[in-house]
CSV table of C-alpha atoms in Angstrom, one decimal:
chain,number,residue,atom,x,y,z
A,233,UNK,CA,97.3,64.6,141.9
A,234,UNK,CA,100.0,64.8,138.8
A,235,UNK,CA,98.5,67.2,136.1
A,236,UNK,CA,97.4,66.7,132.5
A,237,UNK,CA,98.3,69.8,131.2
A,238,UNK,CA,100.7,70.1,128.0
A,239,UNK,CA,102.0,73.9,127.0
A,240,UNK,CA,103.0,75.1,123.8
A,241,UNK,CA,105.0,78.3,123.1
A,242,UNK,CA,106.0,79.0,119.3
A,243,UNK,CA,108.3,81.6,117.9
A,244,UNK,CA,108.9,82.4,113.9
A,245,UNK,CA,107.2,81.5,111.1
A,246,UNK,CA,103.4,80.4,110.0
A,247,UNK,CA,105.3,77.4,109.8
A,248,UNK,CA,105.9,76.8,113.2
A,249,UNK,CA,102.7,77.6,114.1
A,250,UNK,CA,101.2,75.1,111.9
A,251,UNK,CA,103.2,72.4,113.2
A,252,UNK,CA,102.4,73.6,116.9
A,253,UNK,CA,98.8,72.9,116.3
A,254,UNK,CA,99.3,69.7,115.0
A,255,UNK,CA,101.2,68.5,118.2
A,256,UNK,CA,98.7,69.9,119.9
A,257,UNK,CA,96.1,68.0,118.2
A,258,UNK,CA,97.5,64.8,118.9
A,259,UNK,CA,97.6,65.4,122.4
A,260,UNK,CA,94.6,66.5,122.4
A,261,UNK,CA,93.1,63.2,120.9
A,262,UNK,CA,95.3,61.4,123.6
A,263,UNK,CA,93.2,63.1,126.2
A,264,UNK,CA,95.7,65.9,127.3
A,265,UNK,CA,94.6,69.4,128.1
A,266,UNK,CA,96.6,71.8,125.8
A,267,UNK,CA,97.6,75.0,126.6
A,268,UNK,CA,98.4,77.8,123.5
A,269,UNK,CA,98.8,80.9,125.4
A,270,UNK,CA,101.9,82.4,125.4
A,271,UNK,CA,103.9,82.5,128.4
A,272,UNK,CA,104.9,85.8,129.8
A,273,UNK,CA,106.3,87.2,133.0
A,274,UNK,CA,102.4,87.7,134.2
A,275,UNK,CA,101.4,84.0,133.7
A,276,UNK,CA,100.7,82.3,137.0
A,277,UNK,CA,102.4,79.5,138.0
A,278,UNK,CA,100.9,76.3,137.2
A,279,UNK,CA,101.8,73.0,138.9
A,280,UNK,CA,99.3,70.9,136.5
A,281,UNK,CA,101.7,71.4,133.5
A,282,UNK,CA,103.3,68.2,133.2
A,283,UNK,CA,105.3,69.2,129.5
A,284,UNK,CA,106.2,72.3,128.5
A,285,UNK,CA,106.7,72.6,124.6
A,286,UNK,CA,108.7,75.6,122.8
A,287,UNK,CA,108.9,75.6,119.1
A,288,UNK,CA,111.6,78.1,118.2
A,289,UNK,CA,113.1,80.1,115.8
A,290,UNK,CA,117.0,80.9,114.6
A,291,UNK,CA,116.1,83.6,111.8
A,292,UNK,CA,117.6,86.5,113.9
A,293,UNK,CA,119.6,86.4,117.2
A,294,UNK,CA,116.6,88.4,118.9
A,295,UNK,CA,114.3,85.1,117.9
A,296,UNK,CA,116.8,83.3,119.9
A,297,UNK,CA,117.4,85.6,122.8
A,298,UNK,CA,113.4,85.7,123.1
A,299,UNK,CA,113.7,81.6,123.2
A,300,UNK,CA,115.9,81.4,126.0
A,301,UNK,CA,114.0,84.0,128.0
A,302,UNK,CA,110.9,82.0,127.2
A,303,UNK,CA,112.6,79.1,128.5
A,304,UNK,CA,113.5,80.7,131.5
A,305,UNK,CA,110.0,81.4,132.2
A,306,UNK,CA,108.7,78.0,131.4
A,307,UNK,CA,111.0,76.7,133.8
A,308,UNK,CA,109.6,79.1,136.6
A,309,UNK,CA,105.8,79.1,135.7
A,310,UNK,CA,105.5,75.4,135.6
A,311,UNK,CA,107.5,74.0,138.2
A,312,UNK,CA,106.8,70.3,137.9
A,313,UNK,CA,107.2,70.2,134.0
A,314,UNK,CA,110.1,69.2,131.6
A,315,UNK,CA,110.5,71.7,128.7
A,316,UNK,CA,111.2,70.1,125.3
A,317,UNK,CA,112.6,72.4,123.0
A,318,UNK,CA,112.2,72.1,119.5
A,319,UNK,CA,112.6,74.0,116.2
A,320,UNK,CA,115.3,75.7,114.1
A,321,UNK,CA,117.1,76.8,117.1
A,322,UNK,CA,117.2,73.3,118.7
A,323,UNK,CA,118.5,71.9,115.5
A,324,UNK,CA,121.6,74.3,115.5
A,325,UNK,CA,122.5,75.2,119.0
A,326,UNK,CA,121.7,72.1,121.7
A,327,UNK,CA,124.1,72.9,124.0
A,328,UNK,CA,123.5,76.8,124.4
A,329,UNK,CA,119.9,76.0,125.2
A,330,UNK,CA,120.3,72.7,127.5
A,331,UNK,CA,123.1,74.7,129.4
A,332,UNK,CA,120.2,76.7,130.9
A,333,UNK,CA,118.7,73.9,133.0
A,334,UNK,CA,120.4,70.3,131.9
A,335,UNK,CA,118.3,68.5,134.6
A,336,UNK,CA,114.9,69.5,133.0
A,337,UNK,CA,115.5,70.3,129.7
A,338,UNK,CA,115.2,68.2,126.6
A,339,UNK,CA,116.0,68.7,122.7
A,340,UNK,CA,114.2,67.7,120.5
A,341,UNK,CA,115.9,68.8,117.0
A,342,UNK,CA,113.4,70.5,114.5
A,343,UNK,CA,114.2,68.0,111.7
A,344,UNK,CA,113.0,65.7,114.0
A,345,UNK,CA,109.6,67.3,115.4
A,346,UNK,CA,107.3,65.1,113.9
A,347,UNK,CA,108.6,62.8,117.0
A,348,UNK,CA,106.1,64.9,118.8
A,349,UNK,CA,103.3,62.6,117.4
A,350,UNK,CA,104.5,59.8,119.2
A,351,UNK,CA,105.0,61.3,122.8
A,352,UNK,CA,101.3,61.5,123.8
A,353,UNK,CA,100.5,58.0,123.7
A,354,UNK,CA,103.7,57.1,125.7
A,355,UNK,CA,103.0,59.3,128.3
A,356,UNK,CA,99.4,58.4,128.6
A,357,UNK,CA,101.0,54.9,129.2
A,358,UNK,CA,103.0,56.0,131.8
A,359,UNK,CA,106.7,54.7,129.7
A,360,UNK,CA,108.2,58.2,130.8
A,361,UNK,CA,107.3,58.2,134.5
A,362,UNK,CA,109.8,59.3,137.1
A,363,UNK,CA,110.5,56.9,139.7
A,364,UNK,CA,110.6,59.7,142.1
A,365,UNK,CA,107.8,60.1,144.8
A,366,UNK,CA,107.8,63.7,144.5
A,367,UNK,CA,108.9,66.7,141.9
A,368,UNK,CA,108.3,66.4,138.0
A,369,UNK,CA,106.3,63.2,137.1
A,370,UNK,CA,108.4,62.7,133.7
A,371,UNK,CA,111.7,61.2,133.6
A,372,UNK,CA,114.2,63.1,131.6
A,373,UNK,CA,116.4,60.5,130.8
A,374,UNK,CA,113.1,58.2,129.6
A,375,UNK,CA,112.0,60.7,127.6
A,376,UNK,CA,115.3,62.0,126.0
A,377,UNK,CA,116.3,58.3,125.3
A,378,UNK,CA,113.1,57.7,123.4
A,379,UNK,CA,113.8,60.8,121.3
A,380,UNK,CA,117.5,59.4,120.6
A,381,UNK,CA,115.8,56.0,119.8
A,382,UNK,CA,113.6,57.1,117.3
A,383,UNK,CA,116.2,59.5,115.7
A,384,UNK,CA,118.6,56.6,115.2
A,385,UNK,CA,115.7,54.5,113.8
A,386,UNK,CA,114.9,57.1,111.4
A,387,UNK,CA,118.7,57.6,110.1
A,388,UNK,CA,119.0,53.6,109.8
A,389,UNK,CA,115.7,53.6,107.7
A,390,UNK,CA,116.7,56.5,105.5
A,391,UNK,CA,118.0,54.7,102.5
A,392,UNK,CA,115.3,52.3,103.0
A,393,UNK,CA,111.9,54.4,102.7
A,394,UNK,CA,112.5,57.7,101.4
A,395,UNK,CA,109.1,58.5,100.6
A,396,UNK,CA,108.2,57.4,104.3
A,397,UNK,CA,110.6,59.9,105.7
A,398,UNK,CA,109.5,62.8,103.3
A,399,UNK,CA,106.0,62.2,104.7
A,400,UNK,CA,107.5,62.7,108.1
A,401,UNK,CA,108.0,66.4,107.5
A,402,UNK,CA,104.1,66.7,107.2
A,403,UNK,CA,103.0,64.5,110.4
A,404,UNK,CA,102.0,67.6,112.5
A,405,UNK,CA,98.9,68.5,110.5
A,406,UNK,CA,95.3,69.1,112.0
A,407,UNK,CA,92.1,70.1,110.4
A,408,UNK,CA,90.9,72.0,113.5
A,409,UNK,CA,92.8,75.0,114.7
A,410,UNK,CA,93.0,76.4,118.2
A,411,UNK,CA,94.6,79.6,117.6
A,412,UNK,CA,93.7,80.2,113.9
A,413,UNK,CA,90.3,81.5,112.4
A,414,UNK,CA,91.6,80.6,109.0
A,415,UNK,CA,93.5,77.0,108.4
A,416,UNK,CA,96.5,76.3,106.8
A,417,UNK,CA,98.4,73.4,105.3
A,418,UNK,CA,102.0,72.9,105.2
A,419,UNK,CA,102.7,71.7,101.7
A,420,UNK,CA,106.6,72.5,101.5
A,421,UNK,CA,109.8,71.8,103.8
A,422,UNK,CA,113.7,73.1,103.9
A,423,UNK,CA,114.9,75.1,101.0
A,424,UNK,CA,117.6,74.2,98.3
A,425,UNK,CA,119.3,77.9,98.3
A,426,UNK,CA,121.9,78.9,100.3
A,427,UNK,CA,121.3,82.5,100.9
A,428,UNK,CA,124.7,84.0,102.8
A,429,UNK,CA,122.6,85.5,105.6
A,430,UNK,CA,120.3,82.4,106.5
A,431,UNK,CA,120.4,79.9,108.9
A,432,UNK,CA,116.9,78.4,107.7
A,433,UNK,CA,118.4,76.1,104.9
A,434,UNK,CA,121.1,74.9,107.6
A,435,UNK,CA,118.3,74.1,110.1
A,436,UNK,CA,115.5,72.7,108.0
A,437,UNK,CA,117.7,70.9,105.3
A,438,UNK,CA,116.5,70.6,101.3
A,439,UNK,CA,113.3,71.2,99.8
A,440,UNK,CA,110.7,68.1,100.2
A,441,UNK,CA,107.2,68.5,98.9
A,442,UNK,CA,103.6,66.9,100.0
A,443,UNK,CA,102.3,64.6,97.5
A,444,UNK,CA,99.9,66.3,95.2
A,445,UNK,CA,96.8,63.7,96.2
A,446,UNK,CA,97.6,64.1,99.8
A,447,UNK,CA,97.3,68.0,99.4
A,448,UNK,CA,94.1,67.6,97.9
A,449,UNK,CA,93.0,65.2,100.6
A,450,UNK,CA,93.9,67.9,103.5
A,451,UNK,CA,92.3,70.6,101.5
A,452,UNK,CA,89.0,68.6,100.9
A,453,UNK,CA,88.9,67.8,104.7
A,454,UNK,CA,88.5,71.5,105.7
A,455,UNK,CA,86.4,71.9,103.1
A,456,UNK,CA,83.9,69.5,104.0
A,457,UNK,CA,84.3,70.9,107.7
A,458,UNK,CA,83.1,74.3,105.9
A,459,UNK,CA,86.3,76.0,105.9
A,460,UNK,CA,86.3,79.5,103.8
A,461,UNK,CA,89.9,79.3,103.0
A,462,UNK,CA,93.5,78.0,103.4
A,463,UNK,CA,96.6,79.5,103.6
A,464,UNK,CA,99.7,77.2,102.0
A,465,UNK,CA,102.5,77.2,104.1
A,466,UNK,CA,106.5,76.6,103.4
A,467,UNK,CA,109.8,77.3,103.9
A,468,UNK,CA,109.6,78.1,100.1
A,469,UNK,CA,106.7,77.8,98.2
A,470,UNK,CA,108.3,78.5,95.2
A,471,UNK,CA,110.2,75.0,95.3
A,472,UNK,CA,107.2,73.3,95.5
A,473,UNK,CA,108.1,69.8,93.5
A,474,UNK,CA,104.9,67.4,94.7
A,475,UNK,CA,104.7,64.2,93.2
A,476,UNK,CA,101.6,62.7,91.5
A,477,UNK,CA,100.5,59.4,91.6
A,478,UNK,CA,101.2,59.1,87.8
A,479,UNK,CA,104.7,60.1,88.5
A,480,UNK,CA,104.0,63.5,87.4
A,481,UNK,CA,105.9,66.2,89.2
A,482,UNK,CA,103.9,69.1,90.1
A,483,UNK,CA,105.2,72.6,90.3
A,484,UNK,CA,103.0,75.1,92.4
A,485,UNK,CA,101.2,76.2,89.7
A,486,UNK,CA,100.4,72.9,88.6
A,487,UNK,CA,99.1,72.1,92.3
A,488,UNK,CA,97.1,75.2,92.5
A,489,UNK,CA,95.3,74.9,89.2
A,490,UNK,CA,94.8,70.8,90.3
A,491,UNK,CA,93.2,71.9,93.5
A,492,UNK,CA,90.9,74.9,91.6
A,493,UNK,CA,89.6,71.8,89.5
A,494,UNK,CA,89.1,69.1,91.8
A,495,UNK,CA,87.1,71.3,95.1
A,496,UNK,CA,84.0,73.0,95.2
A,497,UNK,CA,84.5,76.6,96.8
A,498,UNK,CA,87.5,77.0,99.4
A,499,UNK,CA,89.6,79.8,98.5
A,500,UNK,CA,93.5,79.5,98.5
A,501,UNK,CA,95.9,82.0,100.1
A,502,UNK,CA,99.9,82.2,99.4
A,503,UNK,CA,101.9,82.8,102.5
A,504,UNK,CA,105.3,83.8,100.6
A,505,UNK,CA,106.8,83.3,97.2
A,506,UNK,CA,110.4,84.0,95.5
A,507,UNK,CA,109.9,86.7,92.8
A,508,UNK,CA,111.7,84.8,90.2
A,509,UNK,CA,109.1,82.4,90.2
A,510,UNK,CA,105.9,84.9,89.7
A,511,UNK,CA,105.6,84.1,85.6
A,512,UNK,CA,103.0,83.7,83.4
A,513,UNK,CA,101.9,80.3,83.8
A,514,UNK,CA,101.5,81.2,87.8
A,515,UNK,CA,99.8,84.4,87.4
A,516,UNK,CA,97.1,82.2,84.6
A,517,UNK,CA,96.3,80.2,87.6
A,518,UNK,CA,96.2,83.0,90.1
A,519,UNK,CA,93.4,84.9,88.0
A,520,UNK,CA,90.9,82.2,89.4
A,521,UNK,CA,88.5,84.5,91.8
A,522,UNK,CA,89.2,81.5,94.4
A,523,UNK,CA,92.9,82.7,95.1
A,524,UNK,CA,92.9,85.2,97.5
A,525,UNK,CA,94.1,88.7,96.3
A,526,UNK,CA,97.1,88.9,98.7
A,527,UNK,CA,100.7,88.2,97.9
A,528,UNK,CA,104.1,88.2,100.0
A,529,UNK,CA,107.2,88.5,98.1
A,530,UNK,CA,110.5,87.3,99.6
A,531,UNK,CA,112.7,90.7,98.3
A,532,UNK,CA,115.5,91.6,101.1
A,533,UNK,CA,117.3,94.5,98.8
A,534,UNK,CA,116.7,96.7,95.8
A,535,UNK,CA,120.3,96.6,94.9
A,536,UNK,CA,121.5,94.1,92.6
A,537,UNK,CA,124.9,93.9,94.2
A,538,UNK,CA,123.8,93.4,97.6
A,539,UNK,CA,121.3,90.6,95.8
A,540,UNK,CA,124.6,89.0,94.5
A,541,UNK,CA,126.4,89.1,97.9
A,542,UNK,CA,123.4,87.7,99.7
A,543,UNK,CA,123.0,85.1,97.1
A,544,UNK,CA,119.6,85.6,95.9
A,545,UNK,CA,118.6,83.9,92.4
A,546,UNK,CA,117.2,87.3,91.1
A,547,UNK,CA,117.7,90.9,90.8
A,548,UNK,CA,115.8,94.2,91.3
A,549,UNK,CA,114.1,94.1,87.8
A,550,UNK,CA,112.8,90.8,88.5
A,551,UNK,CA,110.5,91.8,91.6
A,552,UNK,CA,109.3,94.7,89.3
A,553,UNK,CA,108.0,92.6,86.8
A,554,UNK,CA,106.6,90.0,89.2
A,555,UNK,CA,104.5,92.9,91.0
A,556,UNK,CA,103.5,94.0,87.5
A,557,UNK,CA,102.3,90.4,86.7
A,558,UNK,CA,100.6,90.1,90.1
A,559,UNK,CA,98.7,93.4,89.6
A,560,UNK,CA,97.6,92.3,85.8
A,561,UNK,CA,96.5,88.7,87.8
A,562,UNK,CA,94.4,90.7,90.5
A,563,UNK,CA,92.8,94.1,90.7
A,564,UNK,CA,94.6,96.0,93.4
A,565,UNK,CA,96.0,93.0,95.4
A,566,UNK,CA,97.6,93.4,99.1
A,567,UNK,CA,101.6,93.1,98.2
A,568,UNK,CA,104.1,92.9,100.7
A,569,UNK,CA,107.5,91.9,101.4
A,570,UNK,CA,110.7,91.2,103.1
A,571,UNK,CA,113.7,94.0,103.3
A,572,UNK,CA,116.5,93.8,105.3
A,573,UNK,CA,118.9,96.6,105.7
A,574,UNK,CA,122.6,97.0,106.5
A,575,UNK,CA,123.9,93.7,104.8
A,576,UNK,CA,128.1,94.0,105.0
A,577,UNK,CA,128.7,96.6,102.4
A,578,UNK,CA,125.6,97.9,102.0
A,579,UNK,CA,126.5,101.7,100.7
A,580,UNK,CA,124.1,104.7,101.0
A,581,UNK,CA,123.7,103.9,97.2
A,582,UNK,CA,122.4,100.4,97.7
A,583,UNK,CA,120.1,101.2,100.1
A,584,UNK,CA,119.0,104.0,97.8
A,585,UNK,CA,118.4,101.5,95.2
A,586,UNK,CA,116.3,99.6,97.7
A,587,UNK,CA,114.0,102.9,98.4
A,588,UNK,CA,113.7,103.4,94.6
A,589,UNK,CA,112.4,99.9,94.3
A,590,UNK,CA,110.0,100.0,97.4
A,591,UNK,CA,108.6,103.6,96.1
A,592,UNK,CA,107.9,102.1,92.2
A,593,UNK,CA,106.3,98.9,93.5
A,594,UNK,CA,104.3,100.7,96.4
A,595,UNK,CA,104.2,97.5,98.4
A,596,UNK,CA,101.1,97.7,100.8
A,597,UNK,CA,103.5,96.5,103.9
A,598,UNK,CA,107.2,96.3,104.1
A,599,UNK,CA,108.6,94.0,106.9
A,600,UNK,CA,112.1,95.7,107.6
A,601,UNK,CA,114.5,93.8,109.8
A,602,UNK,CA,118.2,95.1,110.5
A,603,UNK,CA,121.0,92.6,109.2
A,604,UNK,CA,121.6,90.2,112.2
A,605,UNK,CA,124.9,87.9,111.9
A,606,UNK,CA,124.0,84.3,112.2
A,607,UNK,CA,126.9,81.6,113.2
A,608,UNK,CA,127.5,79.2,110.4
A,609,UNK,CA,126.4,81.2,107.3
A,610,UNK,CA,128.7,83.1,104.7
A,611,UNK,CA,127.8,86.5,105.5
A,612,UNK,CA,128.6,86.0,109.4
A,613,UNK,CA,132.4,87.3,108.8
A,614,UNK,CA,131.7,89.3,105.8
A,615,UNK,CA,133.0,92.9,105.9
A,616,UNK,CA,132.4,95.7,106.3
A,617,UNK,CA,129.6,95.4,108.8
A,618,UNK,CA,127.2,98.1,109.1
A,619,UNK,CA,126.6,100.2,112.5
A,620,UNK,CA,123.5,99.2,114.4
A,621,UNK,CA,122.5,103.4,114.0
A,622,UNK,CA,122.8,103.2,110.3
A,623,UNK,CA,120.7,99.8,109.9
A,624,UNK,CA,118.2,101.1,112.1
A,625,UNK,CA,118.0,104.7,110.6
A,626,UNK,CA,117.3,102.5,107.4
A,627,UNK,CA,114.6,100.4,108.9
A,628,UNK,CA,112.8,103.5,110.0
A,629,UNK,CA,112.5,104.9,106.6
A,630,UNK,CA,111.0,101.6,105.4
A,631,UNK,CA,108.5,101.3,108.3
A,632,UNK,CA,107.3,105.0,107.5
A,633,UNK,CA,107.2,103.9,104.2
A,634,UNK,CA,105.1,101.2,104.9
A,635,UNK,CA,102.8,103.1,107.2
A,636,UNK,CA,102.0,105.4,104.3
A,637,UNK,CA,101.5,102.9,102.0
A,638,UNK,CA,99.0,100.6,104.0
A,639,UNK,CA,97.1,103.4,104.9
A,640,UNK,CA,96.7,104.8,101.4
A,641,UNK,CA,96.1,101.3,100.7
A,642,UNK,CA,93.5,100.9,102.9
A,643,UNK,CA,91.8,104.0,102.0
A,644,UNK,CA,91.3,103.0,98.4
A,645,UNK,CA,88.6,100.5,99.5
A,646,UNK,CA,86.8,102.7,101.9
A,647,UNK,CA,83.2,101.9,101.6
A,648,UNK,CA,83.8,99.2,99.1
A,649,UNK,CA,81.7,95.6,100.0
A,650,UNK,CA,84.5,93.2,100.8
A,651,UNK,CA,84.5,89.2,101.9
A,652,UNK,CA,86.2,88.7,105.0
A,653,UNK,CA,86.7,86.1,107.9
A,654,UNK,CA,86.0,86.6,111.7
A,655,UNK,CA,88.7,86.1,113.8
A,656,UNK,CA,87.7,87.0,117.6
A,657,UNK,CA,85.5,89.0,119.7
A,658,UNK,CA,86.4,91.4,122.1
A,659,UNK,CA,85.3,94.4,124.6
A,660,UNK,CA,87.1,97.3,124.9
A,661,UNK,CA,86.7,100.3,127.8
A,662,UNK,CA,85.9,103.7,125.9
A,663,UNK,CA,87.1,106.8,126.6
A,664,UNK,CA,85.9,110.2,127.9
A,665,UNK,CA,86.8,113.7,125.6
A,666,UNK,CA,89.4,113.9,127.8
A,667,UNK,CA,90.9,110.8,127.0
A,668,UNK,CA,90.4,109.4,130.5
A,669,UNK,CA,89.2,105.5,130.8
A,670,UNK,CA,85.6,105.5,131.8
A,671,UNK,CA,83.3,102.6,132.9
A,672,UNK,CA,81.5,101.9,129.5
A,673,UNK,CA,82.9,99.2,127.2
A,674,UNK,CA,82.4,98.8,123.5
A,675,UNK,CA,82.0,95.2,121.9
A,676,UNK,CA,84.0,94.5,118.7
A,677,UNK,CA,84.6,91.5,116.4
A,678,UNK,CA,88.0,91.5,114.3
A,679,UNK,CA,87.8,90.2,110.8
A,680,UNK,CA,90.2,89.7,108.2
A,681,UNK,CA,89.6,90.9,104.6
A,682,UNK,CA,89.9,89.0,101.2
A,683,UNK,CA,93.0,90.9,100.6
A,684,UNK,CA,94.3,90.8,104.1
A,685,UNK,CA,93.6,93.9,105.9
A,686,UNK,CA,92.4,93.4,109.8
A,687,UNK,CA,89.4,95.3,110.2
A,688,UNK,CA,87.6,96.3,114.0
A,689,UNK,CA,83.8,96.4,113.9
A,690,UNK,CA,81.7,97.7,116.3
A,691,UNK,CA,78.7,95.5,117.3
A,692,UNK,CA,76.9,93.7,119.9
A,693,UNK,CA,76.1,90.6,117.4
A,694,UNK,CA,77.9,87.2,118.6
A,695,UNK,CA,79.9,85.8,115.6
A,696,UNK,CA,82.1,82.4,116.0
A,697,UNK,CA,85.5,82.5,114.7
A,698,UNK,CA,86.1,81.8,111.0
A,699,UNK,CA,82.3,83.3,109.9
A,700,UNK,CA,82.6,84.5,106.3
A,701,UNK,CA,80.6,87.9,106.4
A,702,UNK,CA,80.7,91.1,104.1
A,703,UNK,CA,81.6,94.2,105.5
A,704,UNK,CA,82.5,97.6,104.7
A,705,UNK,CA,85.7,99.7,105.6
A,706,UNK,CA,85.1,103.1,107.3
A,707,UNK,CA,88.7,104.0,108.1
A,708,UNK,CA,92.3,103.5,108.3
A,709,UNK,CA,93.5,103.3,111.7
A,710,UNK,CA,97.1,104.8,111.4
A,711,UNK,CA,97.9,105.0,115.2
A,712,UNK,CA,97.1,101.1,115.6
A,713,UNK,CA,99.2,100.4,112.2
A,714,UNK,CA,102.2,102.2,113.6
A,715,UNK,CA,101.9,100.6,117.0
A,716,UNK,CA,102.1,97.4,115.5
A,717,UNK,CA,98.3,96.2,116.2
A,718,UNK,CA,96.4,93.4,114.9
A,719,UNK,CA,93.8,95.9,113.9
A,720,UNK,CA,94.4,98.2,110.7
A,721,UNK,CA,91.1,99.6,109.5
A,722,UNK,CA,87.2,100.3,111.4
A,723,UNK,CA,84.4,99.2,109.6
A,724,UNK,CA,80.7,97.9,109.4
A,725,UNK,CA,79.2,94.9,108.6
A,726,UNK,CA,76.8,94.7,105.7
A,727,UNK,CA,73.7,92.6,105.9
């Protein structure tokens, strides 16, 4: 008997995760069973999966390597399934991907990802059925022809209805999330910058924004369902320029103010922002208690010379000023950042400036990455390239700085009462005093605080994912932070 399972794997940013959740929602509404658990070597073979979808990332070469590895695993673990590859990597390197297994892989370019919303009804109605009496039940040719036909139709209508085409970017939306306790809304896509190291603007195109009233409609839907907070996602939220029905263009500060005024209790979390757009106008809105005290800045370097080579539209002082403004707007907010080490030409003096910036700003966390040359970018052929050993040494310094800062940040909140949202429950086997596991288990609930501290709380009480609770942090868990665990502190519930 043919199966009824659609499997999804997602790589990369929260934006990709949102879009996958939106696609899974459409399949679920059409009667399919959706599996969103990551495919690994331990995943059992499943002949009931009829379509495997992987939403890929192209931000680093390692992300692409991981995508190819998972595609091969999908081919092995889901032998009756076609593998549909979408996302940024699929947008830029079709041939490299299809070469893995041309007879079972179909490409859906990332900029046309919304076509996923049209596929479930056609599978349900047998439009893509294979004529084969055994083997894969879906025809690769029929599915690929359907994708190509819709892509052609989109291109033909591009000049006729630009508004509808922009809305396509926001089709994959869901108010019900399978893998996240905190719902999110994609309000922006694409990027107008052309950073010399980045392929994302090549893969996702120019910036587009969801209309203001449409954002409000989706936020109100979540609020009506009882959601305590919503996370805004986009490639570059700083470039949000949504149109209101009156014709007025709202920037992000305008949008946030409008949403606060027209909703009741839901809180708002900002996923990422460029430092030059953190200004007094925005911070006047961030003061609201309904804006969570968590901010992530896209920084990349503390050297003005390197920032110029990266074609970043700000300098190191802009970052320092942004951090100061955020700390005025919010009491002790969690502020994290991205840093790239080993950009072509980055000298020891350049990296020392990055170290000075990180020390002065006291980021609560630093996402540090070694520079990865990306095909099609200006930095791909820049000289001199920095040896991998030096890149790794610089990443190590940033990592140690980040560990120290996060532990210190968490310890500042020790014994304070914080609002949090429950994420999941789990049971962990306990250890004897000599470190050996025994047969006893402790039940835990994981929570995320308003300032984005992930807290593990021992309890036998049952909680649903997404419940609003009050907690008290007892201690930072440095070893777990160092291991990259989703748990960073231990705490207790406040009744």
